[in-house]
mmCIF file of C-alpha atoms in Angstrom:
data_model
loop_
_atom_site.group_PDB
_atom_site.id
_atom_site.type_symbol
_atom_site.label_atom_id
_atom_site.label_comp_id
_atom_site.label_asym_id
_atom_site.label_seq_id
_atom_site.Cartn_x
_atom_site.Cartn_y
_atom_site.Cartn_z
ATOM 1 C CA UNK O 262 28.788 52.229 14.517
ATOM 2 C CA UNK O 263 29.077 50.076 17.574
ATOM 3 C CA UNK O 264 29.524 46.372 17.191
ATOM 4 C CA UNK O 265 25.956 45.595 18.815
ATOM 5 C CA UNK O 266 24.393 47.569 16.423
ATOM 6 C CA UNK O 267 26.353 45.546 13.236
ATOM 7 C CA UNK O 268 25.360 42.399 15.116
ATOM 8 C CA UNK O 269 21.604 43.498 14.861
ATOM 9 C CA UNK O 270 22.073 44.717 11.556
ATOM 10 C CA UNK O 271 23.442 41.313 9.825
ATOM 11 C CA UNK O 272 20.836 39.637 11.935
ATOM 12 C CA UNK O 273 17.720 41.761 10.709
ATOM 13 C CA UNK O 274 19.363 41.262 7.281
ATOM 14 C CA UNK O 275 19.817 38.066 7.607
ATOM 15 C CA UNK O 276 16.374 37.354 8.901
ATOM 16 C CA UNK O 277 14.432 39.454 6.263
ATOM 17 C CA UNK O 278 15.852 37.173 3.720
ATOM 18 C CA UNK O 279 15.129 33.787 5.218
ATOM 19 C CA UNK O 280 11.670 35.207 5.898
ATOM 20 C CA UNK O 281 11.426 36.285 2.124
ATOM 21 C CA UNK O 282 12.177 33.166 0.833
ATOM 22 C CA UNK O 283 9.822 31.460 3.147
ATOM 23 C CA UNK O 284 6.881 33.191 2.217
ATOM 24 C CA UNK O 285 7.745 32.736 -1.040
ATOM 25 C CA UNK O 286 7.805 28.628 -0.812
ATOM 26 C CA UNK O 287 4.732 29.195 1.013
ATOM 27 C CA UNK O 288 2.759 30.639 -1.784
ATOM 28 C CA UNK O 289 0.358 28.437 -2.469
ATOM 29 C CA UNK O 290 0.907 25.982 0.140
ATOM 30 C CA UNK O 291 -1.450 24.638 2.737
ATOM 31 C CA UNK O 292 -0.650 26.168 6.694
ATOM 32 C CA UNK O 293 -2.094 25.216 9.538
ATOM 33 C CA UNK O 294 -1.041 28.490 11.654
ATOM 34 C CA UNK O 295 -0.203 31.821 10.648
ATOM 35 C CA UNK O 296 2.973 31.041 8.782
ATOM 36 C CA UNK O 297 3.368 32.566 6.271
ATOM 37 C CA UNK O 298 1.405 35.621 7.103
ATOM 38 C CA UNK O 299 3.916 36.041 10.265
ATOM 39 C CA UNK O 300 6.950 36.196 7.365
ATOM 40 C CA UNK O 301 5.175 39.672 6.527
ATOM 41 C CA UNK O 302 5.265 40.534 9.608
ATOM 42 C CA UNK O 303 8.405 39.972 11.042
ATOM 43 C CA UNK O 304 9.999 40.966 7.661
ATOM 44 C CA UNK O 305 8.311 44.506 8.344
ATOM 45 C CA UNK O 306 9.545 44.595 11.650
ATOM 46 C CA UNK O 307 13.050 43.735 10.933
ATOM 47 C CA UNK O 308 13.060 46.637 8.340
ATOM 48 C CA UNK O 309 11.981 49.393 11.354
ATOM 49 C CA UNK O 310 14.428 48.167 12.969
ATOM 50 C CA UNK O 311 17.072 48.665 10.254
ATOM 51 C CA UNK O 312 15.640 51.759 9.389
ATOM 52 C CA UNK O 313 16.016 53.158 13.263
ATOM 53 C CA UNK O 314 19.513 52.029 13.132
ATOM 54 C CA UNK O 315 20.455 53.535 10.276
ATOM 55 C CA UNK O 316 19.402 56.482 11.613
ATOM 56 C CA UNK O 317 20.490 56.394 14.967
ATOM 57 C CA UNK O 318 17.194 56.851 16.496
ATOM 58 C CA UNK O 319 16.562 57.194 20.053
ATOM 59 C CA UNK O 320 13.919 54.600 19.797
ATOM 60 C CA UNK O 321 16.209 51.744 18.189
ATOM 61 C CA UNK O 322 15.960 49.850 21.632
ATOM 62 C CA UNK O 323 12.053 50.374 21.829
ATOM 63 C CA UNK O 324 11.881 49.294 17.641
ATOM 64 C CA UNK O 325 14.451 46.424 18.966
ATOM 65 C CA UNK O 326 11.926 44.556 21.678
ATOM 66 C CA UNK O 327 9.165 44.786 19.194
ATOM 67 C CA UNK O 328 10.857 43.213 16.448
ATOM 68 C CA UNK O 329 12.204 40.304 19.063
ATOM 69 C CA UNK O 330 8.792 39.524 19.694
ATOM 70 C CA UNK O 331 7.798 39.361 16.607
ATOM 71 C CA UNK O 332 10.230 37.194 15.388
ATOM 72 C CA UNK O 333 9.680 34.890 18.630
ATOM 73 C CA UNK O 334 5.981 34.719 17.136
ATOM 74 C CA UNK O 335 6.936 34.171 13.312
ATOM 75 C CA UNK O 336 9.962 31.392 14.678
ATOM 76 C CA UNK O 337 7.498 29.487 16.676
ATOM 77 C CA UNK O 338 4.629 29.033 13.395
ATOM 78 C CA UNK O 339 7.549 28.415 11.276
ATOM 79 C CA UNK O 340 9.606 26.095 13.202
ATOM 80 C CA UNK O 341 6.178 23.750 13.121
ATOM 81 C CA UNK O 342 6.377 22.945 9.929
ATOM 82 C CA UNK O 343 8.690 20.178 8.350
ATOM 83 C CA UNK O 344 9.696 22.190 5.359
ATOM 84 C CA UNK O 345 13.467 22.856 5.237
ATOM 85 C CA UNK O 346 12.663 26.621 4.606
ATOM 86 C CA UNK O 347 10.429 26.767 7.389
ATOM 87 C CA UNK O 348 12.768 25.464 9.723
ATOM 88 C CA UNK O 349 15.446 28.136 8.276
ATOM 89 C CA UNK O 350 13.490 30.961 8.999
ATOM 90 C CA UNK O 351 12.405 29.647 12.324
ATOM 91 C CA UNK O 352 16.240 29.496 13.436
ATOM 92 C CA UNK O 353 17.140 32.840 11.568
ATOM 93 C CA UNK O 354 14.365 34.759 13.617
ATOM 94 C CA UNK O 355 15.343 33.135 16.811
ATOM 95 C CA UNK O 356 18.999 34.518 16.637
ATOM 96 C CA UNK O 357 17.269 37.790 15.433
ATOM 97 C CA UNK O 358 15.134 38.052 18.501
ATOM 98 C CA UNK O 359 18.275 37.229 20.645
ATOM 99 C CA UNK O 360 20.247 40.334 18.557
ATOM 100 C CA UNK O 361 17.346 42.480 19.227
ATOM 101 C CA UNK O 362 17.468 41.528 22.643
ATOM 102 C CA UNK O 363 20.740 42.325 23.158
ATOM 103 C CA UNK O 364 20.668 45.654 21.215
ATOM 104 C CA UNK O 365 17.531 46.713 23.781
ATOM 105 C CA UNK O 366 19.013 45.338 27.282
#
């Protein structure tokens, strides 16, 4: 395996945790944008992604932009909140997006 693709792979990892435990401090907490429903969604995207890695697909770099996008959307709700977990994932997704990038370019 080729050291972009470990890159992307301990950033996707990376990012579907800080995005689990995010929507799990969310639960039950009051949100004024769509954090955490964009936790979901970017944690579902970074799991495509680690699934077309895995198995070497030819459409990792297509998976790849999607997933950047995604977690530019879920980085930008999250990172406007004050909570310390919010502001995790936020960062996490932002170098995920930037791994993705890199994967795809």
């Amino acid at each position: 395996m080729n050291s972009t693709y470990k890159n992307t792979l301990e950033a996707v990892q990376q990012c579907i945790v800080d995005c689990r435990i995010c929507l799990t401090e969310m639960a039950g907490k009051e949100s004024h944008n769509d954090c955490p429903k964009c936790c979901i969604q970017c944690i579902d995207a970074c799991e495509a992604v680690l699934k077309m890695i895995t198995s070497d697909s030819a459409y990792v770099k297509q998976y790849a932009l999607l997933c950047a996008e995604i977690c530019e959307y879920c980085a930008d709700h999250c990172e406007d909140h004050t909570h310390e977990h919010c502001k995790t994932c936020a960062k996490t997704c932002r170098a995920c997006a930037e791994a993705c990038k890199s994967l795809a370019a």
